[in-house]
Short mmCIF file of C-alpha atoms in Angstrom, two decimals:
data_model
loop_
_atom_site.label_atom_id
_atom_site.label_comp_id
_atom_site.label_asym_id
_atom_site.label_seq_id
_atom_site.Cartn_x
_atom_site.Cartn_y
_atom_site.Cartn_z
CA MET V 49 -44.20 49.09 -35.14
CA ASN V 50 -47.48 47.31 -34.52
CA ILE V 51 -47.92 44.13 -32.46
CA SER V 52 -47.85 41.72 -35.42
CA GLU V 53 -44.52 43.16 -36.65
CA HIS V 54 -43.06 42.91 -33.15
CA HIS V 55 -43.80 39.16 -32.96
CA ARG V 56 -42.12 38.51 -36.31
CA GLN V 57 -38.77 39.88 -35.17
CA PRO V 58 -36.42 37.14 -33.91
CA LEU V 59 -35.12 37.46 -30.38
CA ILE V 60 -31.40 37.03 -30.93
CA ALA V 61 -28.81 38.33 -28.53
CA PRO V 62 -25.95 40.22 -30.15
CA GLN V 63 -22.82 38.11 -30.43
CA SER V 64 -19.42 39.39 -29.46
CA PRO V 65 -16.62 38.71 -31.92
CA THR V 66 -14.27 35.86 -31.05
CA PRO V 67 -10.78 37.05 -30.16
CA PRO V 68 -8.25 35.96 -32.80
CA SER V 69 -6.26 33.96 -30.25
CA LEU V 70 -9.29 31.77 -29.43
CA SER V 71 -10.60 31.17 -32.93
CA LEU V 72 -10.33 27.55 -34.08
CA SER V 73 -11.54 26.07 -37.30
CA PHE V 74 -13.99 23.20 -37.16
CA SER V 75 -11.26 20.74 -38.19
CA HIS V 76 -9.02 21.93 -35.31
CA PHE V 77 -11.90 21.63 -32.85
CA ARG V 78 -12.74 18.16 -34.15
CA LEU V 79 -9.11 17.06 -33.87
CA LEU V 80 -8.88 18.34 -30.29
CA SER V 81 -12.16 16.60 -29.40
CA LEU V 82 -11.01 13.31 -30.90
CA PHE V 83 -7.73 13.59 -28.98
CA LYS V 84 -9.61 14.18 -25.70
CA ILE V 85 -11.89 11.20 -26.39
CA TYR V 86 -8.87 9.02 -27.21
CA ARG V 87 -7.09 10.08 -24.01
CA TYR V 88 -10.22 9.43 -21.94
CA CYS V 89 -10.90 6.05 -23.55
CA SER V 90 -7.30 4.90 -23.36
CA SER V 91 -7.14 5.76 -19.66
CA LEU V 92 -10.49 4.01 -19.10
CA VAL V 93 -9.20 0.90 -20.87
CA GLU V 94 -6.05 1.02 -18.72
CA LEU V 95 -8.14 1.24 -15.55
CA ILE V 96 -10.29 -1.74 -16.54
CA ASP V 97 -7.19 -3.64 -17.66
CA ARG V 98 -5.72 -3.24 -14.15
CA CYS V 99 -8.79 -5.03 -12.77
CA ILE V 100 -8.22 -8.24 -14.74
CA GLY V 101 -7.89 -11.11 -12.29
CA SER V 102 -9.45 -9.20 -9.42
CA LYS V 103 -12.93 -8.85 -7.99
CA ILE V 104 -15.22 -6.28 -9.63
CA TRP V 105 -18.74 -5.10 -8.88
CA VAL V 106 -20.79 -4.39 -12.02
CA ILE V 107 -24.00 -2.40 -11.74
CA MET V 108 -26.15 -2.97 -14.80
CA LYS V 109 -28.85 -0.78 -16.30
CA GLY V 110 -32.06 -2.06 -14.77
CA ASP V 111 -32.28 -4.15 -11.61
CA LYS V 112 -29.16 -6.34 -11.73
CA GLU V 113 -25.79 -6.16 -10.06
CA LEU V 114 -22.99 -8.68 -10.42
CA VAL V 115 -19.83 -9.38 -8.45
CA GLY V 116 -17.14 -11.60 -9.92
CA THR V 117 -13.56 -11.97 -11.06
CA LEU V 118 -12.84 -10.08 -14.28
CA LYS V 119 -11.22 -12.42 -16.80
CA GLY V 120 -11.27 -10.18 -19.87
CA PHE V 121 -12.99 -7.44 -21.85
CA ASP V 122 -12.96 -5.85 -25.29
CA VAL V 123 -13.12 -2.29 -26.68
CA TYR V 124 -16.92 -2.30 -26.28
CA VAL V 125 -16.48 -3.16 -22.57
CA ASN V 126 -18.11 -6.56 -23.08
CA MET V 127 -16.81 -8.49 -20.08
CA VAL V 128 -16.17 -12.07 -19.04
CA LEU V 129 -16.58 -12.69 -15.31
CA GLU V 130 -15.94 -15.89 -13.34
CA ASP V 131 -17.24 -17.01 -9.94
CA VAL V 132 -20.15 -14.61 -10.29
CA THR V 133 -22.82 -13.67 -7.78
CA GLU V 134 -25.81 -12.01 -9.45
CA TYR V 135 -28.11 -9.80 -7.38
CA GLU V 136 -31.50 -9.03 -8.89
CA ILE V 137 -34.15 -6.79 -7.35
CA THR V 138 -37.64 -8.30 -7.73
CA ASN V 139 -41.06 -7.52 -6.29
CA GLU V 140 -40.49 -10.28 -3.72
CA GLY V 141 -37.11 -8.89 -2.64
CA ARG V 142 -33.51 -9.50 -3.64
CA ARG V 143 -32.75 -12.73 -5.51
CA ILE V 144 -29.16 -14.05 -5.43
CA THR V 145 -27.86 -16.41 -8.13
CA LYS V 146 -24.41 -18.03 -8.30
CA LEU V 147 -22.85 -18.54 -11.74
CA ASP V 148 -19.55 -20.09 -12.84
CA GLN V 149 -19.02 -17.70 -15.76
CA ILE V 150 -20.90 -14.97 -17.61
CA LEU V 151 -20.43 -12.74 -20.66
CA LEU V 152 -21.80 -9.23 -20.08
CA ASN V 153 -22.88 -6.92 -22.89
CA GLY V 154 -21.04 -3.62 -22.45
CA ASN V 155 -24.11 -1.64 -23.60
CA ASN V 156 -25.95 -2.68 -20.44
CA ILE V 157 -23.22 -1.77 -17.95
CA ALA V 158 -23.90 1.40 -15.96
CA ILE V 159 -21.15 1.45 -13.27
CA LEU V 160 -17.98 -0.52 -12.54
CA VAL V 161 -16.62 -0.67 -8.99
CA PRO V 162 -13.23 -2.38 -8.70
CA GLY V 163 -13.03 -4.54 -5.57
CA GLY V 164 -16.53 -3.49 -4.53
CA SER V 165 -19.53 -5.45 -3.38
CA PRO V 166 -23.21 -4.60 -2.86
CA ASP V 167 -23.07 -6.25 0.58
CA PRO V 168 -21.70 -4.09 3.40
CA GLU V 169 -18.81 -5.82 5.13
#
């Protein structure tokens, strides 16, 4: 075999056969995956639902954090907060803004901390 023929050969590792007890069809795998996602999402929704009426710290994508009372949310984790304190990191330092109520887009939420606050107590 010359060098040019050697470079044309794919570098594929030999695959071991799947034991019969572990073989799943794609539809079975998809069904199991959907079930796991449903279980995860339903438990996540339950956790957020327990926070309704209590203080929550929301860390957004970017440079904003909010602390307020969770009044409600939907399946997209869009949230309504009341008595909100918004913390924004700017070049001049940290800016604090007080708001009566705010609607947060769930796509921009990075972390939720029930009962938390960015200020050490």
